[in-house]
């Protein structure tokens, strides 16, 4: 009888853990809530000599649509920025990258709409897999490991260095790609360091695998891969995107 009830308990736990893994909430972490640090005045950093310019305001030729591999169809604005065209899909760089330094500037919509993950959501994916979250996290609470500057559902930003909606912000990202051996086994995890508006928000954190909305990170071997910007249906804008291969 004792054995039977132990078995039943184990079965129940197995069912429960499987149920939790199908639930996006199972991987949300709400504490701690990063303290707010107002960043200094914005400065736009021009690309250094050896950078590859991925977007300078004039064209989208470095990008294609992740939806159907056609030309990238986000909106180019007269102020040198581009804006997500909801429904057009993510945009992906033509080139692939390994270790790199990436600079970009982003702006969440001035008209505040929605809440939590539904406000100014986009994202920067390194190697098409590892998302540094873009979100309007100015006075907008969501799970800490999904707020602006989070390595999505893996690392909470050290502080909340967000500017208000409608203001330009910057990311400076140092990415070390994961290493896989010839058998496809992960031998050294990827790493990320991120400055938001000049403030350190991720310090050499270990990438646990793909940044999944539901379930646990996955580690499938891959080589160099593109940068991807997310269409999450919100009118987030980007400008001045450049990269240095390391
Ligand atoms: Mg996102």
GROMACS .gro file of C-alpha atoms and ligand atoms in nm:
model
  247
    1UNK     CA    1   0.000   0.000   0.000
    2UNK     CA    2   0.281   0.232   0.096
    3UNK     CA    3   0.458   0.146  -0.230
    4UNK     CA    4   0.144   0.214  -0.429
    5UNK     CA    5   0.087   0.558  -0.276
    6UNK     CA    6   0.455   0.646  -0.335
    7UNK     CA    7   0.411   0.543  -0.698
    8UNK     CA    8   0.095   0.750  -0.727
    9UNK     CA    9   0.273   1.050  -0.579
   10UNK     CA   10   0.563   1.012  -0.822
   11UNK     CA   11   0.323   0.985  -1.115
   12UNK     CA   12   0.137   1.294  -0.997
   13UNK     CA   13   0.465   1.487  -0.966
   14UNK     CA   14   0.577   1.377  -1.312
   15UNK     CA   15   0.246   1.490  -1.461
   16UNK     CA   16   0.267   1.818  -1.270
   17UNK     CA   17   0.623   1.894  -1.382
   18UNK     CA   18   0.532   1.820  -1.741
   19UNK     CA   19   0.232   2.050  -1.706
   20UNK     CA   20   0.452   2.327  -1.565
   21UNK     CA   21   0.696   2.306  -1.853
   22UNK     CA   22   0.410   2.373  -2.095
   23UNK     CA   23   0.320   2.682  -1.899
   24UNK     CA   24   0.511   3.003  -1.986
   25UNK     CA   25   0.459   3.118  -1.626
   26UNK     CA   26   0.676   2.830  -1.501
   27UNK     CA   27   0.989   3.010  -1.624
   28UNK     CA   28   0.897   3.361  -1.505
   29UNK     CA   29   1.106   3.500  -1.218
   30UNK     CA   30   0.957   3.806  -1.045
   31UNK     CA   31   1.215   3.874  -0.775
   32UNK     CA   32   1.434   4.058  -0.720
   33UNK     CA   33   1.297   4.361  -0.899
   34UNK     CA   34   1.601   4.553  -1.029
   35UNK     CA   35   1.636   4.897  -0.875
   36UNK     CA   36   1.585   5.195  -1.104
   37UNK     CA   37   1.895   5.391  -1.211
   38UNK     CA   38   1.832   5.699  -1.423
   39UNK     CA   39   2.095   5.697  -1.698
   40UNK     CA   40   2.293   6.004  -1.803
   41UNK     CA   41   2.220   6.218  -2.105
   42UNK     CA   42   2.190   6.026  -2.432
   43UNK     CA   43   2.487   6.019  -2.668
   44UNK     CA   44   2.474   5.859  -3.008
   45UNK     CA   45   2.794   5.666  -3.082
   46UNK     CA   46   2.914   5.675  -3.442
   47UNK     CA   47   3.058   5.347  -3.574
   48UNK     CA   48   3.433   5.301  -3.534
   49UNK     CA   49   3.652   5.244  -3.838
   50UNK     CA   50   3.638   4.864  -3.837
   51UNK     CA   51   3.267   4.827  -3.773
   52UNK     CA   52   3.020   4.675  -4.017
   53UNK     CA   53   2.728   4.914  -4.041
   54UNK     CA   54   2.407   4.713  -4.029
   55UNK     CA   55   2.171   5.010  -4.040
   56UNK     CA   56   2.251   5.376  -4.093
   57UNK     CA   57   1.901   5.499  -4.176
   58UNK     CA   58   1.918   5.484  -4.551
   59UNK     CA   59   1.861   5.122  -4.645
   60UNK     CA   60   1.766   4.780  -4.520
   61UNK     CA   61   1.985   4.586  -4.760
   62UNK     CA   62   2.177   4.420  -4.476
   63UNK     CA   63   1.849   4.261  -4.358
   64UNK     CA   64   1.585   4.021  -4.483
   65UNK     CA   65   1.246   3.912  -4.355
   66UNK     CA   66   1.246   3.617  -4.116
   67UNK     CA   67   0.889   3.546  -4.217
   68UNK     CA   68   0.942   3.450  -4.579
   69UNK     CA   69   1.306   3.539  -4.662
   70UNK     CA   70   1.192   3.830  -4.881
   71UNK     CA   71   1.335   4.180  -4.848
   72UNK     CA   72   1.301   4.331  -4.501
   73UNK     CA   73   0.986   4.540  -4.494
   74UNK     CA   74   1.001   4.748  -4.179
   75UNK     CA   75   0.928   5.119  -4.211
   76UNK     CA   76   1.221   5.351  -4.285
   77UNK     CA   77   1.168   5.691  -4.123
   78UNK     CA   78   1.297   6.030  -4.235
   79UNK     CA   79   1.493   6.074  -3.909
   80UNK     CA   80   1.733   5.790  -3.988
   81UNK     CA   81   1.548   5.524  -3.792
   82UNK     CA   82   1.331   5.228  -3.880
   83UNK     CA   83   1.019   5.098  -3.709
   84UNK     CA   84   0.876   4.752  -3.671
   85UNK     CA   85   0.596   4.692  -3.917
   86UNK     CA   86   0.361   4.472  -3.713
   87UNK     CA   87   0.294   4.150  -3.893
   88UNK     CA   88   0.588   4.191  -4.130
   89UNK     CA   89   0.790   3.955  -3.913
   90UNK     CA   90   1.133   3.967  -3.757
   91UNK     CA   91   1.423   4.099  -3.962
   92UNK     CA   92   1.750   3.909  -3.989
   93UNK     CA   93   2.096   4.014  -4.104
   94UNK     CA   94   2.226   3.872  -4.429
   95UNK     CA   95   2.561   3.815  -4.263
   96UNK     CA   96   2.640   3.570  -3.986
   97UNK     CA   97   2.847   3.648  -3.682
   98UNK     CA   98   3.037   3.476  -3.404
   99UNK     CA   99   3.194   3.670  -3.117
  100UNK     CA  100   3.110   4.036  -3.157
  101UNK     CA  101   3.055   4.382  -3.015
  102UNK     CA  102   2.713   4.514  -3.115
  103UNK     CA  103   2.584   4.869  -3.082
  104UNK     CA  104   2.227   4.969  -3.150
  105UNK     CA  105   1.976   5.230  -3.044
  106UNK     CA  106   1.608   5.169  -2.984
  107UNK     CA  107   1.298   5.364  -2.889
  108UNK     CA  108   0.974   5.227  -2.748
  109UNK     CA  109   0.653   5.400  -2.863
  110UNK     CA  110   0.575   5.742  -2.719
  111UNK     CA  111   0.208   5.646  -2.709
  112UNK     CA  112   0.199   5.405  -2.416
  113UNK     CA  113  -0.024   5.112  -2.490
  114UNK     CA  114  -0.065   4.780  -2.314
  115UNK     CA  115   0.116   4.659  -2.006
  116UNK     CA  116   0.373   4.405  -1.896
  117UNK     CA  117   0.509   4.217  -2.196
  118UNK     CA  118   0.258   4.395  -2.419
  119UNK     CA  119   0.423   4.736  -2.398
  120UNK     CA  120   0.698   4.821  -2.645
  121UNK     CA  121   0.813   4.463  -2.686
  122UNK     CA  122   1.083   4.372  -2.937
  123UNK     CA  123   1.419   4.203  -2.891
  124UNK     CA  124   1.772   4.161  -3.014
  125UNK     CA  125   1.866   3.801  -3.086
  126UNK     CA  126   2.235   3.714  -3.099
  127UNK     CA  127   2.305   3.428  -3.337
  128UNK     CA  128   1.933   3.418  -3.412
  129UNK     CA  129   1.874   3.240  -3.078
  130UNK     CA  130   1.970   3.438  -2.769
  131UNK     CA  131   1.741   3.730  -2.691
  132UNK     CA  132   1.835   4.045  -2.509
  133UNK     CA  133   1.488   4.177  -2.434
  134UNK     CA  134   1.368   4.512  -2.564
  135UNK     CA  135   1.064   4.633  -2.370
  136UNK     CA  136   0.918   4.953  -2.231
  137UNK     CA  137   1.017   4.880  -1.871
  138UNK     CA  138   0.976   5.240  -1.757
  139UNK     CA  139   0.726   5.213  -1.473
  140UNK     CA  140   0.593   4.896  -1.626
  141UNK     CA  141   0.624   4.588  -1.409
  142UNK     CA  142   0.660   4.245  -1.559
  143UNK     CA  143   0.857   3.938  -1.456
  144UNK     CA  144   1.213   4.049  -1.381
  145UNK     CA  145   1.375   3.796  -1.612
  146UNK     CA  146   1.162   3.929  -1.899
  147UNK     CA  147   1.201   4.303  -1.851
  148UNK     CA  148   1.407   4.533  -2.071
  149UNK     CA  149   1.771   4.423  -2.069
  150UNK     CA  150   1.700   4.071  -1.950
  151UNK     CA  151   1.863   3.778  -2.121
  152UNK     CA  152   1.515   3.650  -2.176
  153UNK     CA  153   1.409   3.413  -1.897
  154UNK     CA  154   1.772   3.354  -1.799
  155UNK     CA  155   1.925   3.666  -1.643
  156UNK     CA  156   1.758   3.958  -1.469
  157UNK     CA  157   1.929   4.292  -1.550
  158UNK     CA  158   2.145   4.423  -1.265
  159UNK     CA  159   1.948   4.749  -1.262
  160UNK     CA  160   1.664   4.910  -1.455
  161UNK     CA  161   1.839   5.178  -1.664
  162UNK     CA  162   1.544   5.252  -1.893
  163UNK     CA  163   1.459   5.590  -2.034
  164UNK     CA  164   1.092   5.690  -2.065
  165UNK     CA  165   0.893   5.579  -2.370
  166UNK     CA  166   0.964   5.782  -2.682
  167UNK     CA  167   1.328   5.849  -2.588
  168UNK     CA  168   1.622   5.692  -2.766
  169UNK     CA  169   1.816   5.432  -2.569
  170UNK     CA  170   2.127   5.234  -2.648
  171UNK     CA  171   2.257   4.882  -2.609
  172UNK     CA  172   2.624   4.798  -2.624
  173UNK     CA  173   2.657   4.424  -2.623
  174UNK     CA  174   2.964   4.206  -2.593
  175UNK     CA  175   2.881   3.857  -2.709
  176UNK     CA  176   3.097   3.547  -2.682
  177UNK     CA  177   2.945   3.267  -2.884
  178UNK     CA  178   2.899   2.920  -2.734
  179UNK     CA  179   3.151   2.656  -2.843
  180UNK     CA  180   3.049   2.309  -2.953
  181UNK     CA  181   3.278   2.014  -3.024
  182UNK     CA  182   3.266   1.804  -3.340
  183UNK     CA  183   3.011   1.574  -3.176
  184UNK     CA  184   2.782   1.871  -3.128
  185UNK     CA  185   2.831   1.884  -2.751
  186UNK     CA  186   2.842   2.221  -2.579
  187UNK     CA  187   3.196   2.264  -2.447
  188UNK     CA  188   3.186   2.632  -2.349
  189UNK     CA  189   2.862   2.826  -2.299
  190UNK     CA  190   2.810   3.163  -2.463
  191UNK     CA  191   2.846   3.481  -2.260
  192UNK     CA  192   2.688   3.825  -2.265
  193UNK     CA  193   2.781   4.163  -2.127
  194UNK     CA  194   2.531   4.443  -2.188
  195UNK     CA  195   2.539   4.818  -2.126
  196UNK     CA  196   2.206   4.998  -2.151
  197UNK     CA  197   2.242   5.374  -2.192
  198UNK     CA  198   2.600   5.338  -2.069
  199UNK     CA  199   2.498   5.151  -1.754
  200UNK     CA  200   2.617   4.793  -1.701
  201UNK     CA  201   2.312   4.568  -1.681
  202UNK     CA  202   2.455   4.224  -1.767
  203UNK     CA  203   2.808   4.134  -1.660
  204UNK     CA  204   2.959   3.840  -1.845
  205UNK     CA  205   2.657   3.618  -1.779
  206UNK     CA  206   2.645   3.261  -1.899
  207UNK     CA  207   2.395   3.183  -2.173
  208UNK     CA  208   2.207   2.870  -2.074
  209UNK     CA  209   2.084   2.799  -2.427
  210UNK     CA  210   1.805   2.930  -2.648
  211UNK     CA  211   1.583   3.190  -2.482
  212UNK     CA  212   1.249   3.012  -2.482
  213UNK     CA  213   0.909   3.163  -2.402
  214UNK     CA  214   0.794   2.820  -2.291
  215UNK     CA  215   1.016   2.556  -2.139
  216UNK     CA  216   1.386   2.524  -2.078
  217UNK     CA  217   1.679   2.653  -2.286
  218UNK     CA  218   1.799   2.422  -2.562
  219UNK     CA  219   2.156   2.369  -2.679
  220UNK     CA  220   2.186   2.250  -3.034
  221UNK     CA  221   2.523   2.291  -3.202
  222UNK     CA  222   2.551   2.578  -3.446
  223UNK     CA  223   2.814   2.794  -3.607
  224UNK     CA  224   2.808   3.164  -3.691
  225UNK     CA  225   2.456   3.297  -3.723
  226UNK     CA  226   2.276   3.626  -3.793
  227UNK     CA  227   2.143   3.899  -3.568
  228UNK     CA  228   1.764   3.910  -3.552
  229UNK     CA  229   1.533   4.193  -3.444
  230UNK     CA  230   1.189   4.093  -3.321
  231UNK     CA  231   0.848   4.196  -3.451
  232UNK     CA  232   0.634   4.154  -3.138
  233UNK     CA  233   0.357   4.369  -3.282
  234UNK     CA  234   0.468   4.693  -3.115
  235UNK     CA  235   0.597   5.006  -3.291
  236UNK     CA  236   0.954   4.990  -3.159
  237UNK     CA  237   1.213   5.183  -3.360
  238UNK     CA  238   1.584   5.122  -3.416
  239UNK     CA  239   1.872   5.330  -3.547
  240UNK     CA  240   2.252   5.337  -3.571
  241UNK     CA  241   2.321   4.964  -3.568
  242UNK     CA  242   2.679   4.850  -3.609
  243UNK     CA  243   2.887   4.551  -3.522
  244UNK     CA  244   3.253   4.465  -3.473
  245UNK     CA  245   3.358   4.107  -3.525
  246UNK     CA  246   3.598   3.985  -3.259
  247LIG    MG1  247   1.093   4.041  -2.693
   0.00000   0.00000   0.00000
